[in-house]
């Protein structure tokens, strides 16, 4: 059985009398240790997929299975536990707590899970050992995103979920971040799912899932993913 | 302004209805409390003034030891500034109805007179001799009805028939009389020395050869309020003139009498008659006219002091209340505009003028605060004066209160409320609008995190766990919020505490006075001062013990005040502490009367700045000025007393010590009323004052104040709720994204709540502690300003008051935080994904 399974997943949003099928039967699988890119134009349903996969939202139909656990049947408390111990999040706008230093931001996540990695070591691994006592406001965008990745990794999650991780960054910095994510995936055998509207980064992924009109339009397996340095956009 | 813009403004209200409501309610509270309490004193004064005007209460009363004749009256009527003058009689007497008598004061009622009109509450006015109007208190105390008869006696050796045409009166009506607005009826020359009730009898029934007084209404006196200085200014020249006329008239009368006596001396053949005339001539002096104005009326002075007390109470508290309210409004409005940063950018990008965008927030702020303030004005003006007045109605007889809508306080409070919500809105808006549209649409740079001072104390900092560290840093990071919350919580706690502490100071005094200090049960006045009545007490087995005393009154004064003081001279100083406990208030150590001087009560010492060893002079009841030395200051709460041994009394007052009354302690469970009645049946007993009755009377006053204080507590409690709710909502909204992020990271709701509440808890507790400190100061200030001269409030604050105000504040905080728990549970984790707003 695959590590992640989306089986005909349906999500409807009701606003007044209008019902929008944000996910209209999404199906795909992601294997353990894969670097997967979920790509698609805005409004296609990428974020809906991420929200459901991240345990932030529940589906209205179909099955979602992560590491043999059927999270589509979880209640709110189970979803929180799932987010707490299984998922590492990386946000577009970093979402660091401004009043905590880089190290403390990582500790914030690591202190709530059962088998965390050492916060300081994780920061060193993302190349921020020198700056770990800085507050977010004193860090550049790329550095902030690296803190966010460290925060996600320190939880020792089963799955790293990244929502437009380069969306707020410039080209060069974006590449550094993607490279960090790719390395993490390879070195730790971490399953990484990156949501993006940027089709150009697809070649670096093991698997590319194109979402369009609420469906997984195409799922492409990439037998020889490129290193980040080799791709341009 | 486009229609879409107006629509947007209205929707803004709808979507932020919490905030709109909070600003509205808090403006309403602040304005209501401020305007309402500030005008209460004035409302009370105007109500009384209108009552005096309506019933033509005299401006000036002339009294003279020799009375007045028709020539005097004519001279007064012709005096400049005198609008109207009538002559009147008063006579102190005993009135018997239903087998027991009351000490009364008879006033002449002239149906043609246009001064001092009675306010008939029942029955009709007297039409012929032998009919009378009585005090409602008479009806109440004697349980009689219109139609009953009253028989009056003089209470002295002179029969009443010398002064009145009849001694039997039929009650034809009940009336309030503007001379008596207080339930306290004042002194009396006969009976118990204290007037129980007044009776109005037809003027023609008096057979007294001279008028007791001339009552005057001054021209234009109705143009001012009797409580104002302007009123005094109107009376002053008239009074000065009357004094001159009085001197002339007295001299004329003196000369007339002198020459009449001289005639007798010169012409009489009878040597005895000659000698008598000569003696009379020697005694004869021109009598001075005493010009009494309203400030010599006991009830008026008490009432004026009570209104001033209200002014004192409403000076600081509503101001503080108001400050807290506008502080919260300011915070709330600032936050609203700040959170709309990107929207302001969008509107700017769309091409809206700065003015129009600012208008959006100004309208919001003005609408919320204006609607709130107007609502507050209506409620405040109507509620607070009524509640206070209602409380005072147990002490005063006055018509229903007139509500004054003060333009000044309305304008000031509404302007302040509106300004304090509109100005921050405008300023924040203006600051935002100076930036470019593009800049505004980008997220705001987060505020730089900072290390707090505590972090530098590494050993201490290390002991904190992670969440405690975060809480600490957050506390100091959001300084504005820290200060706002501290001020808000501290202010509200202080207000509540002040309320409770005032109750402590007020409620205990009556009990202390009559259970700890004045231990006797009744004071029995004798008909004459030879002490022959003592056997009555020794025979009565209901009386545990008794002691003979002389009780009298004297006046003490300095440049700006005059105070009436009771003198108590015990026959035996040794056993006196069984009746009146003389002790130091703080150390509780007993004081004993000795020959070194007199013991004065604490408030008197306070008023006249007396300390042990000081000398002061008093004017005795027969007019002599006597110099006394303070040998001790005793705890006392109600009225003023001077205690002295009979040796000191005889030496200083130059009179023989003749006990005129006795203090009595009864055995427990005695029916005191029955005992008093049986004692009164002895001819040696003139009257009885029961401590129980005094206690009840004073309890009424403390009840009134207590009621006012209760309003204060309730209002403060409401304020605490709104303030805490507003501050917490603002806090919550400011940090929604942060909380959402943490929620995504997998924090459970309770962990999330703990993350936020830790700060709230710290702030609430610190605020409460500060508040208690502030409350102690506030209470001390208010106690000293609102204390009546006749009363000393207790300086003691019970632990319960600290507890109640702290617990209430914390309880409100807990409730508000529990409500916030719902908000936390409702946080949509997806919010965290969105861009920074």
mmCIF file of C-alpha atoms in Angstrom, chain B residues 227-538:
data_model
loop_
_atom_site.group_PDB
_atom_site.id
_atom_site.type_symbol
_atom_site.label_atom_id
_atom_site.label_comp_id
_atom_site.label_asym_id
_atom_site.label_seq_id
_atom_site.Cartn_x
_atom_site.Cartn_y
_atom_site.Cartn_z
ATOM 1 C CA UNK B 227 -27.085 77.216 47.524
ATOM 2 C CA UNK B 228 -25.076 79.631 45.416
ATOM 3 C CA UNK B 229 -22.840 82.484 46.454
ATOM 4 C CA UNK B 230 -24.956 84.794 44.275
ATOM 5 C CA UNK B 231 -27.798 84.276 46.711
ATOM 6 C CA UNK B 232 -25.671 85.356 49.629
ATOM 7 C CA UNK B 233 -24.668 88.430 47.655
ATOM 8 C CA UNK B 234 -28.301 89.378 47.161
ATOM 9 C CA UNK B 235 -29.077 88.949 50.852
ATOM 10 C CA UNK B 236 -26.025 90.714 52.171
ATOM 11 C CA UNK B 237 -27.000 94.390 51.515
ATOM 12 C CA UNK B 238 -30.531 93.719 52.712
ATOM 13 C CA UNK B 239 -29.198 92.092 55.870
ATOM 14 C CA UNK B 240 -26.824 94.997 56.475
ATOM 15 C CA UNK B 241 -29.671 97.477 56.137
ATOM 16 C CA UNK B 242 -31.863 95.473 58.473
ATOM 17 C CA UNK B 243 -29.117 95.444 61.039
ATOM 18 C CA UNK B 244 -28.981 99.245 60.944
ATOM 19 C CA UNK B 245 -32.750 99.487 61.126
ATOM 20 C CA UNK B 246 -32.657 96.986 63.967
ATOM 21 C CA UNK B 247 -30.219 99.131 65.897
ATOM 22 C CA UNK B 248 -32.335 102.230 65.358
ATOM 23 C CA UNK B 249 -35.532 100.450 66.296
ATOM 24 C CA UNK B 250 -33.964 98.894 69.379
ATOM 25 C CA UNK B 251 -32.693 102.260 70.439
ATOM 26 C CA UNK B 252 -36.105 103.837 69.928
ATOM 27 C CA UNK B 253 -37.718 101.064 71.955
ATOM 28 C CA UNK B 254 -34.973 101.348 74.532
ATOM 29 C CA UNK B 255 -35.451 105.087 74.851
ATOM 30 C CA UNK B 256 -39.200 104.621 75.051
ATOM 31 C CA UNK B 257 -38.885 102.107 77.866
ATOM 32 C CA UNK B 258 -36.113 104.040 79.514
ATOM 33 C CA UNK B 259 -38.099 107.259 79.593
ATOM 34 C CA UNK B 260 -41.187 105.374 80.761
ATOM 35 C CA UNK B 261 -39.182 103.907 83.636
ATOM 36 C CA UNK B 262 -37.527 107.286 84.227
ATOM 37 C CA UNK B 263 -41.017 108.749 84.479
ATOM 38 C CA UNK B 264 -41.903 106.177 87.111
ATOM 39 C CA UNK B 265 -38.688 106.861 88.981
ATOM 40 C CA UNK B 266 -39.223 110.616 88.818
ATOM 41 C CA UNK B 267 -42.922 110.752 89.514
ATOM 42 C CA UNK B 268 -43.806 107.740 91.571
ATOM 43 C CA UNK B 269 -44.444 108.233 95.241
ATOM 44 C CA UNK B 270 -44.042 104.564 95.954
ATOM 45 C CA UNK B 271 -40.465 103.785 96.943
ATOM 46 C CA UNK B 272 -40.743 100.085 96.116
ATOM 47 C CA UNK B 273 -42.099 100.860 92.655
ATOM 48 C CA UNK B 274 -39.266 103.328 92.186
ATOM 49 C CA UNK B 275 -36.659 100.780 93.159
ATOM 50 C CA UNK B 276 -38.199 98.171 90.820
ATOM 51 C CA UNK B 277 -38.168 100.611 87.909
ATOM 52 C CA UNK B 278 -34.587 101.556 88.682
ATOM 53 C CA UNK B 279 -33.582 97.902 88.695
ATOM 54 C CA UNK B 280 -35.401 97.355 85.404
ATOM 55 C CA UNK B 281 -33.741 100.408 83.946
ATOM 56 C CA UNK B 282 -30.358 99.058 84.918
ATOM 57 C CA UNK B 283 -31.094 95.768 83.185
ATOM 58 C CA UNK B 284 -32.394 97.440 80.116
ATOM 59 C CA UNK B 285 -30.109 97.302 77.080
ATOM 60 C CA UNK B 286 -30.878 97.919 73.426
ATOM 61 C CA UNK B 287 -31.550 94.470 71.968
ATOM 62 C CA UNK B 288 -29.730 93.441 68.886
ATOM 63 C CA UNK B 289 -31.639 91.955 65.991
ATOM 64 C CA UNK B 290 -30.322 88.605 64.863
ATOM 65 C CA UNK B 291 -30.408 88.235 61.139
ATOM 66 C CA UNK B 292 -30.720 84.546 60.328
ATOM 67 C CA UNK B 293 -30.530 83.280 56.805
ATOM 68 C CA UNK B 294 -31.108 79.830 55.371
ATOM 69 C CA UNK B 295 -27.661 78.695 56.456
ATOM 70 C CA UNK B 296 -28.849 78.599 60.050
ATOM 71 C CA UNK B 297 -31.544 76.089 59.130
ATOM 72 C CA UNK B 298 -30.420 72.705 60.370
ATOM 73 C CA UNK B 299 -32.090 70.704 57.599
ATOM 74 C CA UNK B 300 -30.873 72.984 54.851
ATOM 75 C CA UNK B 301 -27.292 72.862 56.048
ATOM 76 C CA UNK B 302 -27.386 69.089 56.314
ATOM 77 C CA UNK B 303 -28.893 68.814 52.873
ATOM 78 C CA UNK B 304 -26.397 71.238 51.408
ATOM 79 C CA UNK B 305 -23.603 69.185 52.919
ATOM 80 C CA UNK B 306 -25.076 66.041 51.470
ATOM 81 C CA UNK B 307 -25.206 67.579 48.002
ATOM 82 C CA UNK B 308 -21.630 68.709 48.440
ATOM 83 C CA UNK B 309 -20.782 65.180 49.470
ATOM 84 C CA UNK B 310 -22.276 64.001 46.210
ATOM 85 C CA UNK B 311 -20.176 66.601 44.408
ATOM 86 C CA UNK B 312 -17.090 65.265 46.157
ATOM 87 C CA UNK B 313 -17.981 61.696 45.323
ATOM 88 C CA UNK B 314 -18.657 62.621 41.717
ATOM 89 C CA UNK B 315 -15.469 64.582 41.328
ATOM 90 C CA UNK B 316 -12.944 61.789 41.031
ATOM 91 C CA UNK B 317 -14.811 58.537 40.553
ATOM 92 C CA UNK B 318 -16.746 59.350 37.366
ATOM 93 C CA UNK B 319 -13.655 61.005 35.971
ATOM 94 C CA UNK B 320 -11.657 57.860 36.528
ATOM 95 C CA UNK B 321 -14.509 55.804 35.184
ATOM 96 C CA UNK B 322 -14.601 58.014 32.135
ATOM 97 C CA UNK B 323 -10.848 57.847 31.613
ATOM 98 C CA UNK B 324 -10.886 54.063 31.624
ATOM 99 C CA UNK B 325 -13.754 54.096 29.168
ATOM 100 C CA UNK B 326 -12.057 56.386 26.684
ATOM 101 C CA UNK B 327 -8.798 54.515 27.044
ATOM 102 C CA UNK B 328 -10.498 51.344 25.902
ATOM 103 C CA UNK B 329 -12.290 53.194 23.112
ATOM 104 C CA UNK B 330 -8.976 54.550 21.919
ATOM 105 C CA UNK B 331 -7.349 51.132 21.898
ATOM 106 C CA UNK B 332 -10.299 49.622 20.152
ATOM 107 C CA UNK B 333 -10.420 52.232 17.420
ATOM 108 C CA UNK B 334 -6.651 52.157 16.888
ATOM 109 C CA UNK B 335 -6.763 48.433 16.396
ATOM 110 C CA UNK B 336 -9.668 48.651 13.966
ATOM 111 C CA UNK B 337 -7.840 51.010 11.647
ATOM 112 C CA UNK B 338 -4.555 49.151 11.961
ATOM 113 C CA UNK B 339 -6.158 45.894 10.989
ATOM 114 C CA UNK B 340 -7.584 47.515 7.872
ATOM 115 C CA UNK B 341 -4.164 48.496 6.607
ATOM 116 C CA UNK B 342 -4.321 46.560 3.386
ATOM 117 C CA UNK B 343 -7.899 47.630 2.770
ATOM 118 C CA UNK B 344 -6.837 51.256 3.089
ATOM 119 C CA UNK B 345 -4.150 50.454 0.541
ATOM 120 C CA UNK B 346 -6.711 48.921 -1.786
ATOM 121 C CA UNK B 347 -9.065 51.876 -1.497
ATOM 122 C CA UNK B 348 -6.140 54.173 -2.156
ATOM 123 C CA UNK B 349 -5.131 52.148 -5.173
ATOM 124 C CA UNK B 350 -8.702 52.375 -6.422
ATOM 125 C CA UNK B 351 -8.316 56.126 -6.351
ATOM 126 C CA UNK B 352 -10.253 57.126 -3.275
ATOM 127 C CA UNK B 353 -9.104 60.393 -1.763
ATOM 128 C CA UNK B 354 -7.444 60.244 1.627
ATOM 129 C CA UNK B 355 -10.245 62.356 2.973
ATOM 130 C CA UNK B 356 -12.861 59.837 1.902
ATOM 131 C CA UNK B 357 -10.942 56.906 3.331
ATOM 132 C CA UNK B 358 -10.456 58.702 6.635
ATOM 133 C CA UNK B 359 -14.166 59.481 6.612
ATOM 134 C CA UNK B 360 -14.888 55.773 6.615
ATOM 135 C CA UNK B 361 -13.287 55.347 10.018
ATOM 136 C CA UNK B 362 -14.291 58.711 11.373
ATOM 137 C CA UNK B 363 -17.919 57.941 10.619
ATOM 138 C CA UNK B 364 -17.591 54.593 12.302
ATOM 139 C CA UNK B 365 -15.976 56.075 15.389
ATOM 140 C CA UNK B 366 -18.356 59.016 15.594
ATOM 141 C CA UNK B 367 -21.422 56.842 15.023
ATOM 142 C CA UNK B 368 -20.469 54.346 17.733
ATOM 143 C CA UNK B 369 -19.428 56.889 20.322
ATOM 144 C CA UNK B 370 -22.185 59.380 19.556
ATOM 145 C CA UNK B 371 -25.006 56.853 19.727
ATOM 146 C CA UNK B 372 -23.417 55.469 22.891
ATOM 147 C CA UNK B 373 -22.966 58.890 24.488
ATOM 148 C CA UNK B 374 -26.480 60.064 23.757
ATOM 149 C CA UNK B 375 -27.864 56.860 25.149
ATOM 150 C CA UNK B 376 -25.534 57.319 28.117
ATOM 151 C CA UNK B 377 -26.732 60.880 28.677
ATOM 152 C CA UNK B 378 -30.374 59.862 28.746
ATOM 153 C CA UNK B 379 -29.768 56.953 31.094
ATOM 154 C CA UNK B 380 -27.205 58.781 33.215
ATOM 155 C CA UNK B 381 -29.240 61.912 33.802
ATOM 156 C CA UNK B 382 -32.300 59.934 34.715
ATOM 157 C CA UNK B 383 -30.869 57.030 36.611
ATOM 158 C CA UNK B 384 -28.108 58.230 38.916
ATOM 159 C CA UNK B 385 -29.766 61.343 40.390
ATOM 160 C CA UNK B 386 -32.945 59.377 41.026
ATOM 161 C CA UNK B 387 -31.157 56.520 42.725
ATOM 162 C CA UNK B 388 -29.140 58.863 44.929
ATOM 163 C CA UNK B 389 -32.117 61.075 45.719
ATOM 164 C CA UNK B 390 -34.195 58.064 46.522
ATOM 165 C CA UNK B 391 -31.523 56.993 48.973
ATOM 166 C CA UNK B 392 -31.533 60.408 50.643
ATOM 167 C CA UNK B 393 -35.303 60.473 50.893
ATOM 168 C CA UNK B 394 -34.995 58.472 54.107
ATOM 169 C CA UNK B 395 -33.470 61.603 55.631
ATOM 170 C CA UNK B 396 -35.275 64.462 53.926
ATOM 171 C CA UNK B 397 -38.821 65.458 53.097
ATOM 172 C CA UNK B 398 -38.771 66.957 49.641
ATOM 173 C CA UNK B 399 -40.843 66.683 46.469
ATOM 174 C CA UNK B 400 -39.708 64.306 43.690
ATOM 175 C CA UNK B 401 -36.383 65.159 42.108
ATOM 176 C CA UNK B 402 -36.163 67.402 39.083
ATOM 177 C CA UNK B 403 -33.821 66.143 36.427
ATOM 178 C CA UNK B 404 -31.610 68.789 34.923
ATOM 179 C CA UNK B 405 -30.037 68.139 31.557
ATOM 180 C CA UNK B 406 -26.801 70.019 31.936
ATOM 181 C CA UNK B 407 -25.634 71.484 28.647
ATOM 182 C CA UNK B 408 -22.147 71.816 29.980
ATOM 183 C CA UNK B 409 -21.657 68.253 31.148
ATOM 184 C CA UNK B 410 -23.492 66.889 28.110
ATOM 185 C CA UNK B 411 -21.235 68.819 25.781
ATOM 186 C CA UNK B 412 -18.056 67.976 27.662
ATOM 187 C CA UNK B 413 -18.736 64.290 28.034
ATOM 188 C CA UNK B 414 -20.084 63.719 24.524
ATOM 189 C CA UNK B 415 -17.255 65.715 23.007
ATOM 190 C CA UNK B 416 -14.678 63.774 25.020
ATOM 191 C CA UNK B 417 -16.216 60.418 24.135
ATOM 192 C CA UNK B 418 -16.484 61.225 20.433
ATOM 193 C CA UNK B 419 -13.070 62.818 20.274
ATOM 194 C CA UNK B 420 -11.425 59.905 22.022
ATOM 195 C CA UNK B 421 -12.737 57.451 19.499
ATOM 196 C CA UNK B 422 -12.483 59.670 16.402
ATOM 197 C CA UNK B 423 -9.051 61.134 17.070
ATOM 198 C CA UNK B 424 -7.092 57.870 17.313
ATOM 199 C CA UNK B 425 -9.028 56.607 14.295
ATOM 200 C CA UNK B 426 -8.001 59.675 12.354
ATOM 201 C CA UNK B 427 -4.395 59.578 13.522
ATOM 202 C CA UNK B 428 -3.825 55.922 12.709
ATOM 203 C CA UNK B 429 -5.617 56.411 9.423
ATOM 204 C CA UNK B 430 -3.529 59.455 8.623
ATOM 205 C CA UNK B 431 -0.351 57.557 9.441
ATOM 206 C CA UNK B 432 -1.397 54.683 7.192
ATOM 207 C CA UNK B 433 -2.382 56.956 4.353
ATOM 208 C CA UNK B 434 0.956 58.646 4.190
ATOM 209 C CA UNK B 435 2.379 55.407 2.901
ATOM 210 C CA UNK B 436 1.912 54.473 -0.764
ATOM 211 C CA UNK B 437 -0.858 52.120 -1.802
ATOM 212 C CA UNK B 438 1.614 49.418 -2.764
ATOM 213 C CA UNK B 439 3.406 49.707 0.540
ATOM 214 C CA UNK B 440 0.135 49.334 2.373
ATOM 215 C CA UNK B 441 -0.817 46.198 0.531
ATOM 216 C CA UNK B 442 2.419 44.544 1.507
ATOM 217 C CA UNK B 443 2.378 42.952 4.915
ATOM 218 C CA UNK B 444 3.472 45.104 7.798
ATOM 219 C CA UNK B 445 6.974 44.353 8.987
ATOM 220 C CA UNK B 446 6.558 42.443 12.192
ATOM 221 C CA UNK B 447 7.574 44.232 15.277
ATOM 222 C CA UNK B 448 11.071 43.334 16.277
ATOM 223 C CA UNK B 449 11.203 40.830 19.082
ATOM 224 C CA UNK B 450 13.218 42.011 22.012
ATOM 225 C CA UNK B 451 14.858 40.478 24.969
ATOM 226 C CA UNK B 452 13.343 41.591 28.190
ATOM 227 C CA UNK B 453 15.266 42.739 31.191
ATOM 228 C CA UNK B 454 14.457 39.533 32.995
ATOM 229 C CA UNK B 455 16.309 37.508 30.359
ATOM 230 C CA UNK B 456 19.479 39.231 31.363
ATOM 231 C CA UNK B 457 19.061 37.772 34.829
ATOM 232 C CA UNK B 458 20.130 34.409 33.458
ATOM 233 C CA UNK B 459 19.733 32.284 36.619
ATOM 234 C CA UNK B 460 16.134 33.409 36.944
ATOM 235 C CA UNK B 461 15.372 33.167 33.255
ATOM 236 C CA UNK B 462 16.728 29.634 33.084
ATOM 237 C CA UNK B 463 14.239 28.491 35.672
ATOM 238 C CA UNK B 464 11.316 29.421 33.502
ATOM 239 C CA UNK B 465 9.988 26.803 31.169
ATOM 240 C CA UNK B 466 9.467 27.533 27.533
ATOM 241 C CA UNK B 467 5.863 28.755 27.724
ATOM 242 C CA UNK B 468 6.617 30.964 30.673
ATOM 243 C CA UNK B 469 9.417 32.552 28.699
ATOM 244 C CA UNK B 470 7.112 33.204 25.789
ATOM 245 C CA UNK B 471 4.482 34.676 28.048
ATOM 246 C CA UNK B 472 7.001 36.988 29.620
ATOM 247 C CA UNK B 473 8.404 38.164 26.361
ATOM 248 C CA UNK B 474 4.939 38.758 24.947
ATOM 249 C CA UNK B 475 3.993 40.767 27.989
ATOM 250 C CA UNK B 476 6.776 43.225 27.465
ATOM 251 C CA UNK B 477 6.660 43.193 23.726
ATOM 252 C CA UNK B 478 3.172 44.587 23.493
ATOM 253 C CA UNK B 479 3.781 47.449 25.871
ATOM 254 C CA UNK B 480 0.754 49.400 24.778
ATOM 255 C CA UNK B 481 -1.503 46.490 25.455
ATOM 256 C CA UNK B 482 0.248 45.801 28.719
ATOM 257 C CA UNK B 483 -0.356 49.342 29.897
ATOM 258 C CA UNK B 484 -3.930 49.425 28.661
ATOM 259 C CA UNK B 485 -4.805 46.177 30.357
ATOM 260 C CA UNK B 486 -3.069 47.171 33.551
ATOM 261 C CA UNK B 487 -4.816 50.521 33.679
ATOM 262 C CA UNK B 488 -8.146 49.014 32.747
ATOM 263 C CA UNK B 489 -8.026 46.207 35.273
ATOM 264 C CA UNK B 490 -6.404 48.306 37.993
ATOM 265 C CA UNK B 491 -8.899 51.123 37.500
ATOM 266 C CA UNK B 492 -11.916 48.877 37.672
ATOM 267 C CA UNK B 493 -10.605 47.005 40.686
ATOM 268 C CA UNK B 494 -9.871 50.309 42.378
ATOM 269 C CA UNK B 495 -13.407 51.543 41.715
ATOM 270 C CA UNK B 496 -14.964 48.359 43.050
ATOM 271 C CA UNK B 497 -12.651 48.290 46.010
ATOM 272 C CA UNK B 498 -13.480 51.907 46.807
ATOM 273 C CA UNK B 499 -17.127 50.952 46.824
ATOM 274 C CA UNK B 500 -16.629 48.046 49.196
ATOM 275 C CA UNK B 501 -14.226 49.979 51.400
ATOM 276 C CA UNK B 502 -16.651 52.908 51.638
ATOM 277 C CA UNK B 503 -19.287 50.465 52.767
ATOM 278 C CA UNK B 504 -16.900 49.258 55.464
ATOM 279 C CA UNK B 505 -16.324 52.791 56.640
ATOM 280 C CA UNK B 506 -19.981 53.708 56.592
ATOM 281 C CA UNK B 507 -21.843 50.669 57.837
ATOM 282 C CA UNK B 508 -19.854 49.963 60.961
ATOM 283 C CA UNK B 509 -20.011 53.374 62.547
ATOM 284 C CA UNK B 510 -23.532 53.170 63.920
ATOM 285 C CA UNK B 511 -22.877 49.794 65.427
ATOM 286 C CA UNK B 512 -19.556 50.893 66.865
ATOM 287 C CA UNK B 513 -21.067 54.039 68.300
ATOM 288 C CA UNK B 514 -23.927 52.314 70.062
ATOM 289 C CA UNK B 515 -22.469 48.906 70.850
ATOM 290 C CA UNK B 516 -18.869 49.682 71.673
ATOM 291 C CA UNK B 517 -18.748 53.316 72.747
ATOM 292 C CA UNK B 518 -22.120 54.530 73.999
ATOM 293 C CA UNK B 519 -23.112 51.509 76.010
ATOM 294 C CA UNK B 520 -26.063 52.970 77.900
ATOM 295 C CA UNK B 521 -29.585 52.180 76.740
ATOM 296 C CA UNK B 522 -31.362 55.408 77.496
ATOM 297 C CA UNK B 523 -30.861 58.892 78.756
ATOM 298 C CA UNK B 524 -33.562 60.058 81.123
ATOM 299 C CA UNK B 525 -34.067 63.823 81.563
ATOM 300 C CA UNK B 526 -35.376 65.132 84.861
ATOM 301 C CA UNK B 527 -37.986 67.765 85.348
ATOM 302 C CA UNK B 528 -35.661 69.617 87.699
ATOM 303 C CA UNK B 529 -32.034 69.374 88.555
ATOM 304 C CA UNK B 530 -32.078 68.330 92.201
ATOM 305 C CA UNK B 531 -31.486 64.645 91.553
ATOM 306 C CA UNK B 532 -34.581 63.586 93.495
ATOM 307 C CA UNK B 533 -35.516 61.202 90.705
ATOM 308 C CA UNK B 534 -32.718 58.780 91.497
ATOM 309 C CA UNK B 535 -34.858 56.590 93.686
ATOM 310 C CA UNK B 536 -36.994 55.672 90.683
ATOM 311 C CA UNK B 537 -34.057 53.853 89.159
ATOM 312 C CA UNK B 538 -32.953 52.004 92.246
#
